[in-house]
Every structure is written in C-alpha cells, then in structure tokens.
Coordinates of C-alpha atoms in Angstrom, one line a residue:
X1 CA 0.0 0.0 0.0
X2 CA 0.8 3.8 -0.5
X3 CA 1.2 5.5 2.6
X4 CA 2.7 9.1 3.8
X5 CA 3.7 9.6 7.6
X6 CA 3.5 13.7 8.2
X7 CA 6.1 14.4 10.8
X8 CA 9.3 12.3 11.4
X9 CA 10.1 12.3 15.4
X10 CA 9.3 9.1 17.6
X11 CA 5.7 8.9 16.2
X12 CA 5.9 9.5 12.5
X13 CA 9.7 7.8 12.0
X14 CA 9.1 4.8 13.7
X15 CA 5.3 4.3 12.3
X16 CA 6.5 4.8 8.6
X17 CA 9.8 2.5 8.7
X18 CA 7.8 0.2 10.1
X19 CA 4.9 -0.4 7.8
X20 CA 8.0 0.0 4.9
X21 CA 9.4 -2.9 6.6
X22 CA 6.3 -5.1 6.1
X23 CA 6.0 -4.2 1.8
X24 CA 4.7 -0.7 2.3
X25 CA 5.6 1.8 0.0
X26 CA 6.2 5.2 2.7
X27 CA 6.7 8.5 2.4
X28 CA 7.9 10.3 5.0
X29 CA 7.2 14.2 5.0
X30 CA 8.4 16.9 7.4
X31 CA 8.8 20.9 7.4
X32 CA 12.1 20.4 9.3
X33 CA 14.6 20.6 6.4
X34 CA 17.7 19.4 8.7
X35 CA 15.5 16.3 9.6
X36 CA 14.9 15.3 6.5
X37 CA 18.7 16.0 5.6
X38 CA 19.5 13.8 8.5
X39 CA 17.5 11.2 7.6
X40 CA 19.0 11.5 3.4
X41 CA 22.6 11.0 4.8
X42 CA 21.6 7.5 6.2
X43 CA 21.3 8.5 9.6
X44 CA 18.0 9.2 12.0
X45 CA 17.3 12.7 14.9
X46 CA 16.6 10.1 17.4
X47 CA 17.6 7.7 19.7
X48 CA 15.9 4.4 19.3
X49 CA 17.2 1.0 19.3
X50 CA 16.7 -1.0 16.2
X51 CA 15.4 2.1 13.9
X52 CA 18.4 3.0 12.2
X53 CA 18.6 -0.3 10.5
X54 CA 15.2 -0.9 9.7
X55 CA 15.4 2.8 8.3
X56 CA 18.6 2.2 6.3
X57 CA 17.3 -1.4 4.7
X58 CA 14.1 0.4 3.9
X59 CA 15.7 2.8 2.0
X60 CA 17.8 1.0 0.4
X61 CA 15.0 -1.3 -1.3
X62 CA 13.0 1.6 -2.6
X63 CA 10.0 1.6 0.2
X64 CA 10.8 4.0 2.2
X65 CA 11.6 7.8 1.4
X66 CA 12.3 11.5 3.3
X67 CA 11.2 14.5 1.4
X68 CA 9.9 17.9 2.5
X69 CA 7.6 18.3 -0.8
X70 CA 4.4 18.6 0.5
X71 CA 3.0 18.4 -2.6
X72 CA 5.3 14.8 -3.3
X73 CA 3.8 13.3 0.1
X74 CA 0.4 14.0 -0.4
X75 CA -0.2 12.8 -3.7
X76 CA 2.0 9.7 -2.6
X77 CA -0.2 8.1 0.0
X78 CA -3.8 6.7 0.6
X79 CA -3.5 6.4 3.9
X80 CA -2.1 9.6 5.2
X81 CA -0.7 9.6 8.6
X82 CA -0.8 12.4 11.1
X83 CA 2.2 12.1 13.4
X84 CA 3.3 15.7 14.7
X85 CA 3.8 17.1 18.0
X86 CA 0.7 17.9 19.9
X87 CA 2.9 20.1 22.8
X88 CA 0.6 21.4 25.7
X89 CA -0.2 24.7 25.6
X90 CA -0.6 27.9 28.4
X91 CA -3.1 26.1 30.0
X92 CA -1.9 22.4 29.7
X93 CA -4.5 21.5 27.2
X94 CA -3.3 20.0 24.0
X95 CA -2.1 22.3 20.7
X96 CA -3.6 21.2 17.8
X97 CA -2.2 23.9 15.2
X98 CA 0.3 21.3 13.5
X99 CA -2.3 18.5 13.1
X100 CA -4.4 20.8 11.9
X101 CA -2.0 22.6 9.5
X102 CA -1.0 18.9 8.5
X103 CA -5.1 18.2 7.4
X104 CA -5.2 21.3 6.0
X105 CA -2.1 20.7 3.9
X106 CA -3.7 17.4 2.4
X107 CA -7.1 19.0 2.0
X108 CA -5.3 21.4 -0.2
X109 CA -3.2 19.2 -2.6
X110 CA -5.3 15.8 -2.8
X111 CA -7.0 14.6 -6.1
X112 CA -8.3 11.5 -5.0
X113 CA -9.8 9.6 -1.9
X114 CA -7.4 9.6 1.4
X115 CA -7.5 7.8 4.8
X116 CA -6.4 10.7 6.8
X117 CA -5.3 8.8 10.4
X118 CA -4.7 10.8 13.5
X119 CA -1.7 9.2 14.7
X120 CA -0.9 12.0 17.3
X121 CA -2.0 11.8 20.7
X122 CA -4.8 14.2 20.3
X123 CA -8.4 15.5 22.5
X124 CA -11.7 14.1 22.2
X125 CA -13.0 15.4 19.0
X126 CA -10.2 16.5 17.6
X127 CA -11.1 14.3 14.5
X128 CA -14.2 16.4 13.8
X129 CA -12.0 19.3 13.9
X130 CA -9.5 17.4 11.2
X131 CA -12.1 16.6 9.2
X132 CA -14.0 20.1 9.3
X133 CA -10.6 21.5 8.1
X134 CA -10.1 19.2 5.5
X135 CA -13.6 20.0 4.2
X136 CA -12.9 23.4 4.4
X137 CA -10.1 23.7 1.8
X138 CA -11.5 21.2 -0.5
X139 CA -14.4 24.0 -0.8
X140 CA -12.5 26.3 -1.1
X141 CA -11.2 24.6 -4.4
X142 CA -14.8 23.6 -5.2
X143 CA -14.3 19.6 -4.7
X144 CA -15.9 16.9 -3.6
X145 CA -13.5 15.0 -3.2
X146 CA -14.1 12.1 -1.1
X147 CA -12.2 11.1 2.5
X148 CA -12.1 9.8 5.9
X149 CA -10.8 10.1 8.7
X150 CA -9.8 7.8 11.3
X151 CA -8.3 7.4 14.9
X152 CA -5.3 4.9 15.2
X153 CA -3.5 6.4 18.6
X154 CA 0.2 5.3 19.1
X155 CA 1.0 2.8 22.4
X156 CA 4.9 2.9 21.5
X157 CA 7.2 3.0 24.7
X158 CA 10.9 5.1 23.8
X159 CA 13.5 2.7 24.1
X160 CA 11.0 0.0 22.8
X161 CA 8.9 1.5 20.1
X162 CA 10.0 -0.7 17.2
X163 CA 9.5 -3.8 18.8
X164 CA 5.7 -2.4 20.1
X165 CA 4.7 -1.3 16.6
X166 CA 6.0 -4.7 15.2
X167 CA 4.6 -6.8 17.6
X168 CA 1.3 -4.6 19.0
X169 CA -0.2 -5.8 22.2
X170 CA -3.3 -3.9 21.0
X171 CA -4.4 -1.5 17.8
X172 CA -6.7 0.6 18.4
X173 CA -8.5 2.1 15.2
X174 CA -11.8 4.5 16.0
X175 CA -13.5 4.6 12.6
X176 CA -17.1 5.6 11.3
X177 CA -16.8 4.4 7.6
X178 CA -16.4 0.6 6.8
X179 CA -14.1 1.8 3.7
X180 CA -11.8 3.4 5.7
X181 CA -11.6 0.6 8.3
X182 CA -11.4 -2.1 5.2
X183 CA -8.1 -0.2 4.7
X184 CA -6.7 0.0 8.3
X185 CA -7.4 -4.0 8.6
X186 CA -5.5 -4.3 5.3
X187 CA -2.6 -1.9 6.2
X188 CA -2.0 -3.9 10.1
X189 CA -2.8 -7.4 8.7
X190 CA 0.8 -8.4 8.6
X191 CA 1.1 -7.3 12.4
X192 CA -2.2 -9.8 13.2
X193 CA -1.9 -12.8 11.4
X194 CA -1.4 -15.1 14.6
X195 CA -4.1 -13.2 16.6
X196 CA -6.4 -10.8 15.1
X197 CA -4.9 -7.9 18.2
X198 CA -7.7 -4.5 16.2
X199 CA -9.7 -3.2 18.3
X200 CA -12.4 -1.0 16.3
X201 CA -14.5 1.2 18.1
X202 CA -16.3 5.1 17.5
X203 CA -13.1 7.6 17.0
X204 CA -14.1 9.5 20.3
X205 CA -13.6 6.7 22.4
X206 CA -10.7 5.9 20.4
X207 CA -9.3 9.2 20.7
X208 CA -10.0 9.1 24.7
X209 CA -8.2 5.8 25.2
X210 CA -5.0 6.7 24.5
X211 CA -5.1 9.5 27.4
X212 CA -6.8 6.8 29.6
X213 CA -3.9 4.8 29.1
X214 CA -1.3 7.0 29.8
X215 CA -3.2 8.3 32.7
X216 CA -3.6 5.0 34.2
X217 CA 0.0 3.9 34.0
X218 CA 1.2 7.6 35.3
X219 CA -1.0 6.9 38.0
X220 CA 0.3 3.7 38.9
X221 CA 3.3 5.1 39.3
X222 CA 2.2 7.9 41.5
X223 CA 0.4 5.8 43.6
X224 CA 3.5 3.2 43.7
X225 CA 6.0 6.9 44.6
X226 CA 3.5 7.8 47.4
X227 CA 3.8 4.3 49.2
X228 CA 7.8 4.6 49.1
X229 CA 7.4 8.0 51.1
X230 CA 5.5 6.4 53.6
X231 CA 7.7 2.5 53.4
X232 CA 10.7 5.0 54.6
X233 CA 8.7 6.4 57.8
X234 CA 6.9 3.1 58.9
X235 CA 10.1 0.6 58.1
X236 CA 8.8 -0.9 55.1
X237 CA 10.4 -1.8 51.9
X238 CA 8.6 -0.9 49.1
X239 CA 10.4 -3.2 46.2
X240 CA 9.1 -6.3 48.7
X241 CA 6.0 -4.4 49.0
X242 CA 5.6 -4.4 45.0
X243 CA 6.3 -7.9 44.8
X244 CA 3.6 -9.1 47.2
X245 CA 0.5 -6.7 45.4
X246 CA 2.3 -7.1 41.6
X247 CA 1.5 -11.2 42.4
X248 CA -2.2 -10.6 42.4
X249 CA -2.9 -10.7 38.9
X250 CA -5.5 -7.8 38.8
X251 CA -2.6 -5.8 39.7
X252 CA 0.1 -6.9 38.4
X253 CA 3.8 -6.0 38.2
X254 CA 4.1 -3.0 35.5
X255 CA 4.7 0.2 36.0
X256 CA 4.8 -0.2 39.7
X257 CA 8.8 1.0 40.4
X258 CA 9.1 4.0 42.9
X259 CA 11.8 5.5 41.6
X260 CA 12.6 9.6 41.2
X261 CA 9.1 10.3 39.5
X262 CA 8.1 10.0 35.3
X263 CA 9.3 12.5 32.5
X264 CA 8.9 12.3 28.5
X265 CA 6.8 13.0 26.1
X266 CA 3.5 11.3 26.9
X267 CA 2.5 11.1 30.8
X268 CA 3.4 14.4 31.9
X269 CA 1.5 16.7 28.6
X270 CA -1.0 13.6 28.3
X271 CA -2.3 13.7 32.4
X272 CA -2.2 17.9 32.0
X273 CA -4.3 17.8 28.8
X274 CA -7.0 15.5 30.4
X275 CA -7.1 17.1 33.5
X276 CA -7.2 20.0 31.1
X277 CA -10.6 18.8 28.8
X278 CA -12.1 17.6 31.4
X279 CA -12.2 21.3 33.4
X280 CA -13.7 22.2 29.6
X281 CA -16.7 19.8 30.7
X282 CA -17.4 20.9 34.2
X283 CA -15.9 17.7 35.6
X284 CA -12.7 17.7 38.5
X285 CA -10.7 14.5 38.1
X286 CA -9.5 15.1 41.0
X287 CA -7.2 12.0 41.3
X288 CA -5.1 12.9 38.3
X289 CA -4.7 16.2 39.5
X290 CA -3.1 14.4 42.3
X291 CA -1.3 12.2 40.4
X292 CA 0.5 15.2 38.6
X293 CA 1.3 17.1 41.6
X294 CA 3.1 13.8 43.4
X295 CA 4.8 13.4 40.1
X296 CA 6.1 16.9 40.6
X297 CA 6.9 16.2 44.1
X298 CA 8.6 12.9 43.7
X299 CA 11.4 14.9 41.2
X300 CA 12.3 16.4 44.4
X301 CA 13.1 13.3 46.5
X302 CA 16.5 12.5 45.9
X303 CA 17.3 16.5 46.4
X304 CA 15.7 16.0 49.7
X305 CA 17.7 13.0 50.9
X306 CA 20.8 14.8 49.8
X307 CA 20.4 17.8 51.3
X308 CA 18.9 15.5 54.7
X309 CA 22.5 14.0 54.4
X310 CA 24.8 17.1 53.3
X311 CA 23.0 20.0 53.7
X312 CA 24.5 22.9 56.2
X313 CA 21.8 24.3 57.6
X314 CA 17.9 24.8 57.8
X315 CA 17.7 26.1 54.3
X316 CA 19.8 23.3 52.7
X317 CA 23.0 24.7 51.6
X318 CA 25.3 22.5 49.9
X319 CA 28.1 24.6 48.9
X320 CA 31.2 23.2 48.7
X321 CA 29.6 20.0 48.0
X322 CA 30.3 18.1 44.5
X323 CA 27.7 15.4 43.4
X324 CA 27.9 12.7 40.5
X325 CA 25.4 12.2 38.4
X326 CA 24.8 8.9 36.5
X327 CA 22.0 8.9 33.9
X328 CA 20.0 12.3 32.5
X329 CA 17.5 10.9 30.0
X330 CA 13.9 10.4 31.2
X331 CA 14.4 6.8 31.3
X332 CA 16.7 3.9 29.9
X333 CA 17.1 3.6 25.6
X334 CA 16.6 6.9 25.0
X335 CA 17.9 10.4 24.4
X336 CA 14.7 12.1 25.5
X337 CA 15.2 14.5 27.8
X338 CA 11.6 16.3 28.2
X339 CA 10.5 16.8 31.9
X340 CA 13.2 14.6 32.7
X341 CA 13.1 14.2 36.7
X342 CA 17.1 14.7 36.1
X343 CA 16.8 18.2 34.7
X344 CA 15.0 19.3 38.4
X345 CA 17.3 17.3 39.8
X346 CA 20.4 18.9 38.6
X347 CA 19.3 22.1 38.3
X348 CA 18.2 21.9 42.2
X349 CA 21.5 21.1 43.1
X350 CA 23.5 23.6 41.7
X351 CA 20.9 26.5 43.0
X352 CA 21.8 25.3 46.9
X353 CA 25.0 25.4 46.3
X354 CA 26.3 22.7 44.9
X355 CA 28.6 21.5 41.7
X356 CA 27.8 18.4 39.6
X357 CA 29.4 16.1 37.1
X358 CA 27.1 13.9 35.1
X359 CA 27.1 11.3 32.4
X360 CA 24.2 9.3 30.0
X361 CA 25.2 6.7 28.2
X362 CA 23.0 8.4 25.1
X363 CA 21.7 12.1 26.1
X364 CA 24.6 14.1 26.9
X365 CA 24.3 16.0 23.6
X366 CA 20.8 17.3 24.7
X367 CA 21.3 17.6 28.6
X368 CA 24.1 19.6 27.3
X369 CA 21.9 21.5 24.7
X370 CA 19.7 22.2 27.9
X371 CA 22.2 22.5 30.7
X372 CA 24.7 23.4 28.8
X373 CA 24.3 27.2 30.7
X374 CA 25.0 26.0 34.0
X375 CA 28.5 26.7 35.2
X376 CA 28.6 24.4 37.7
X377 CA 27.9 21.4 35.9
X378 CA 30.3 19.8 34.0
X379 CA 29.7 16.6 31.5
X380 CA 31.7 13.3 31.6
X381 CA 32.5 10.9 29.1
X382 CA 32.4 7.8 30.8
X383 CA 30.7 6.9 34.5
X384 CA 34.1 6.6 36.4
X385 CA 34.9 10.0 35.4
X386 CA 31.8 11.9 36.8
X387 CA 32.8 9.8 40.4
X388 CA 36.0 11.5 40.6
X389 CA 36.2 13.5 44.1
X390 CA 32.7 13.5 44.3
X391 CA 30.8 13.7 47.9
X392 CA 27.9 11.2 46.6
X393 CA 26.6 9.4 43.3
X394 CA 23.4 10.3 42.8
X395 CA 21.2 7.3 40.0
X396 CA 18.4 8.7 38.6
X397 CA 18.2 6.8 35.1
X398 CA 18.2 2.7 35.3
X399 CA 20.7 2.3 32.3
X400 CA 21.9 -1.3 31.6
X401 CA 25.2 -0.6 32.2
X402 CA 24.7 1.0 35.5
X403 CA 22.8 -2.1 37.1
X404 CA 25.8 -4.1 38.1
X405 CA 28.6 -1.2 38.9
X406 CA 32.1 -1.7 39.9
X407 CA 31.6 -1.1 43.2
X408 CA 35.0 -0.5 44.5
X409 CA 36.0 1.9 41.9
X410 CA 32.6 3.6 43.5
X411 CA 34.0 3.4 46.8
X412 CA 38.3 4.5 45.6
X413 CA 36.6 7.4 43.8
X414 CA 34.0 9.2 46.0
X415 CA 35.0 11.3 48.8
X416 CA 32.9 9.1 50.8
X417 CA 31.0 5.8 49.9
X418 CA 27.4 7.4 49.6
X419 CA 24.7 6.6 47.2
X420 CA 22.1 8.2 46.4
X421 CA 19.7 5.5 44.1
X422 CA 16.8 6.7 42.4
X423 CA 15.8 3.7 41.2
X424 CA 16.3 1.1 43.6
X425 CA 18.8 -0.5 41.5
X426 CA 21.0 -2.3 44.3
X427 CA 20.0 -4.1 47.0
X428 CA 20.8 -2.2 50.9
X429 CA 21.7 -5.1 52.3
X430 CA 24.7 -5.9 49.6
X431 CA 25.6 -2.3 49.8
X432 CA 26.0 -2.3 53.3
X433 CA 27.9 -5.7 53.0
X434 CA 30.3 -3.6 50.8
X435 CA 30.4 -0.7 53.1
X436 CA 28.3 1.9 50.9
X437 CA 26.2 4.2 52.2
X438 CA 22.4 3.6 50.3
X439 CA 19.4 5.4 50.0
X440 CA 16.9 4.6 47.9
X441 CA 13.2 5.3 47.5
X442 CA 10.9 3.6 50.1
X443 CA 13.5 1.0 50.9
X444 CA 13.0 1.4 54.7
X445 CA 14.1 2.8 58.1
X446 CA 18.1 4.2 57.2

C-alpha cells in the first residue's frame, strides 16, 4: 500500500519505517529541512534501538523515502498519517495547530480519496476538527472529493517503540466508515496474522483511550511513589511491597517501580491535557490532579535525601559540596530529555550550592543542549569520570550498564561511599555488606 507519515520524530519515523518494513511503499514528510537532511545522509534525529537499520534497509530497497515536498507526500499516500507534535499549551491543554495545518495541507493538494489517520496523541474530537478542516479547503477549491478520517493512537514506549509497533499488544483504530476501516485491517494485517490484536470502536472513544492509558499507567506510578514516602517512615520496603501486590494478577507487576518520578513526552503533557478537557466539561478528576502534583513532588526526593544527608543548615545549603550524576535521560534507551526528573534534579543542586558532574550513556548531547548554561555542571564521558572526588553518586536513570557497577571503583573514587539510588537499582543489604552508604526510594528505616 501507499502510505505518507506527516512528521518524522518518535511517532511519524518509527510508524512509517515500520509499515515499509512489512511491503509498504512510505513516504515520509516533514517541514524540518535538517530532519529530513538527516534522515537522506543514512542517519536518524533520534535515539531508538533498532530504527536505524530498519530505516537504512528500507531505504535502500526503494520503500521508504524522506522528502519535504508537501505536494510529493500527499499525492504519494492513501493512507495519510498524522504524526506531529501535539505540545501542551498555556493552559496544559493540548495544541492542535500542527495536526491541523497537517489536514489542511492534504485537504489542499489531494486529487483523489485519502485515509487521513490521527496518529498524534490528540483531545476528544479532535477528529471532527480534522475533518472540518479538510472540508474546508477542498471547498475552497470547489471539490468533492471524497475522504475519511480515522483514529489509530500510538501505544509505543521510547526505548521500545520498534518492537511495540512490530509486535502490537493492541491496535486501536476508532472509525465511522467501513471503507476506511477495510483499509486499516489491510494496512495492520501483517502485524495480526497469529491473533487478530484490532480493536475497532467510534473515533471518540478511540481518541479518549490513548489519554486513559497513559493516565492510568502515570497513575500507577504515583500511587506506587507515594507508598515509598510512607515505606521509609513506617520501616517498610517498598520493592518487597511491589512484589507481594504485583503477584495478584489484577494488579500486576508493571509500571509499579518507585523511583525519582516520570518524564517524557507522553504522561506528563497527556495527564495535563486530560485534566485539562475535562475542566472544559465541568468535571474535576480530581485523582489525576493528584497524580500530577506527586509526580512533581517525587522529582524532588532525591534533592531532599541529599540535602537530609549534606546540607548545612535549615535552608539546605550545599556549597562546597560536588555530586555525580549517572543517567539524565527520562528513562533507559533513550535520548529524550523532556520533563526529565534529572533536569529538576540537577538544576536543584547547583541552585543550593552545589557542583555536579554527570554522564548518560545516550543524552549528553541534549542535557548539554539544555544545561549546557549552568557553570557548575560539568559533563563526563564515561561513568568513572563523573565519580572522581565527588561527595555522593546520585542514580536517577536505570541504564543497563549502571545495574551491576564496579563497586570498588565507587567506593576509591567518591570522597565518601554514599549513594544516592533513584531507582532502587541495588540491593541495601549488599551495599552495606560492601560498606556503601544507600538510600533509595521507600527501601525502609536508614
């Protein structure tokens, strides 16, 4: 099939090499001339394991291709994906002006019938709004050209997206027109064949279960971040505690790690934006409104147990001190960076005093695009360095290659053997066996 993905970042990129992977012919359209210049050369904007090559074989066999010729992409495809940024706006709720500037830029160029597919995460109703605006500019050129539109939101995790889009635990596809939806069961039948994993249902409910699901599992961990502050007052360890409610299967074990609170792209803009709509409406959700303000609370943590351990006085200051930082991205497999709990962390800090050498295995080139003004931190090229003289290491993302340290070198090249583990990486009782100082999140009485 002829397809066109509008907008190349984690959606777009991963959604079109993809569906080129399975046969597809894909064309891949964005404004961003560098991105597309990027992608030419053979090489991708983002950090994702197992893109690049699927990318690179796809290209080379004809199927896939970058271009920033609007007119090119939109003749190109039936099926026209819609996978731009949706950032939140003053108020938290969702900006629709690139989707909609993407359906108007079909509505404007087609000459024959389109599947126009929200891919974005986007508000209840925002495909009557994509519609209306495709409508509009085909009257404006006096065609009746026929369309549809449909809702297929994205469930890809960064670090794992390629393996979620090739082997979907659901597809969701919100659809009022049997033509249309013929075309999204053709387009995902490679993805299905051993269990038929669509889910087709009315595009506002569509449209609202994406944010329900990103809700949910932000809330989860909220609700997972709250037990550890209370584990630590009562004596309790909160990674035993996970295990024992994770075992009853209408819990379950996902997304149920206290840790130094959530970042990225999705949970923090997707709980605002629903909390957001639903104020529109008249209706308080009153639990996610919680759920965003532990979030925001749980960033400051591991500042709090430093400056509990360190700090001089009432008002915390830690100058003099020097802290090591190990992992900046949001989370693991990634170079995202957006409402990182690390970018509070660090900039925290340095504003009570302190100094700071960090280093990510994959995001120093953005932590250093948005830290990159702070004096007082400096960036390492490998873990050992950022330990050197430091008073403490601080964890705050759960790389692969920090979950089984050298432990010694730790201990030569700190000041002092203190650790400060935002992700309850190593066991307390081994790292008081090997004479480290631990604190992590929920893990007990100190």
């Amino acid at each position: 099939m002829k397809v066109t993905a509008i907008g190349t970042g984690y959606v777009g990129l991963v959604t079109g090499a993809c569906l080129a992977e399975m046969g597809n012919h894909v064309v891949c359209l964005d404004v961003n001339a560098e991105k597309i210049r990027v992608l030419n050369a053979g090489e991708i904007p983002i950090h994702e394991p197992g893109l690049l090559e699927i990318v690179r074989r796809n290209v080379a066999a004809g199927r896939l291709q970058f271009t920033t010729d609007i007119d090119r992409a939109v003749n190109h495809g039936t099926i026209m994906f819609i996978g731009v940024g949706t950032p939140p706006d003053e108020d938290g709720s969702a900006d629709l002006q690139y989707v909609l500037a993407a359906a108007r830029q079909v509505g404007a160029r087609m000459t024959d019938y389109k599947v126009i597919v929200d891919k974005s995460t986007v508000p209840v109703g925002t495909a009557d709004k994509v519609r209306a605006a495709v409508a509009d500019e085909l009257a404006k050129r006096g065609s009746t050209l026929a369309f549809s539109v449909v809702s297929n939101p994205e469930f890809l995790k960064e670090g794992a997206a390629v393996e979620d889009f090739m082997k979907p635990d659901r597809i969701i596809i919100g659809s009022d027109d049997e033509q249309a939806t013929l075309f999204m069961r053709a387009l995902y039948s490679p993805f299905t064949r051993n269990n038929d994993r669509m889910v087709v249902m009315d595009l506002r409910s569509a449209e609202f279960t994406k944010y329900a699901a990103n809700a949910m599992l932000a809330t989860r961990i909220s609700f997972m971040n709250e037990l550890a502050l209370l584990a630590e007052k009562v004596g309790a360890d909160i990674e035993l505690v996970r295990r024992g409610i994770g075992s009853d299967p209408r819990i379950g074990y996902s997304f149920l790690y206290a840790g130094a609170g959530y970042g990225g792209s999705c949970f923090p803009k997707d709980v605002k934006a629903l909390v957001q709509a639903a104020q529109g409406q008249g209706v308080s959700l009153r639990v996610l409104a919680a759920v965003e303000q532990a979030n925001e609370r749980q960033k400051m943590v591991l500042v709090d147990k430093v400056v509990a351990r360190f700090g001089t006085d009432p008002g915390g200051d830690l100058s003099g001190r020097h802290f090591a930082i190990w992992g900046l991205a949001f989370k693991p497999n990634t170079d995202d960076m957006r409402e990182a709990p690390a970018l509070v962390i660090v900039r925290e800090l340095i504003r009570l005093g302190a100094t700071v050498a960090a280093y990510d295995p994959v995001a120093m080139p953005e932590a250093k695009r948005l830290l990159g003004d702070l004096a007082a931190l400096s960036f390492c090229e490998r873990a050992e360095q950022a330990l050197d003289g430091a008073d403490a290491l601080l964890l705050v993302t759960e790389w692969k290659e920090f979950k089984s340290p050298d432990f010694e070198a730790i201990k030569a090249n700190l000041k002092q053997p203190v650790v400060f583990d935002g992700r309850n990486q190593y066991e307390p009782a081994l790292m008081k066996a090997l004479g480290i100082e631990h604190h992590g999140i929920g893990r007990g009485l100190a």
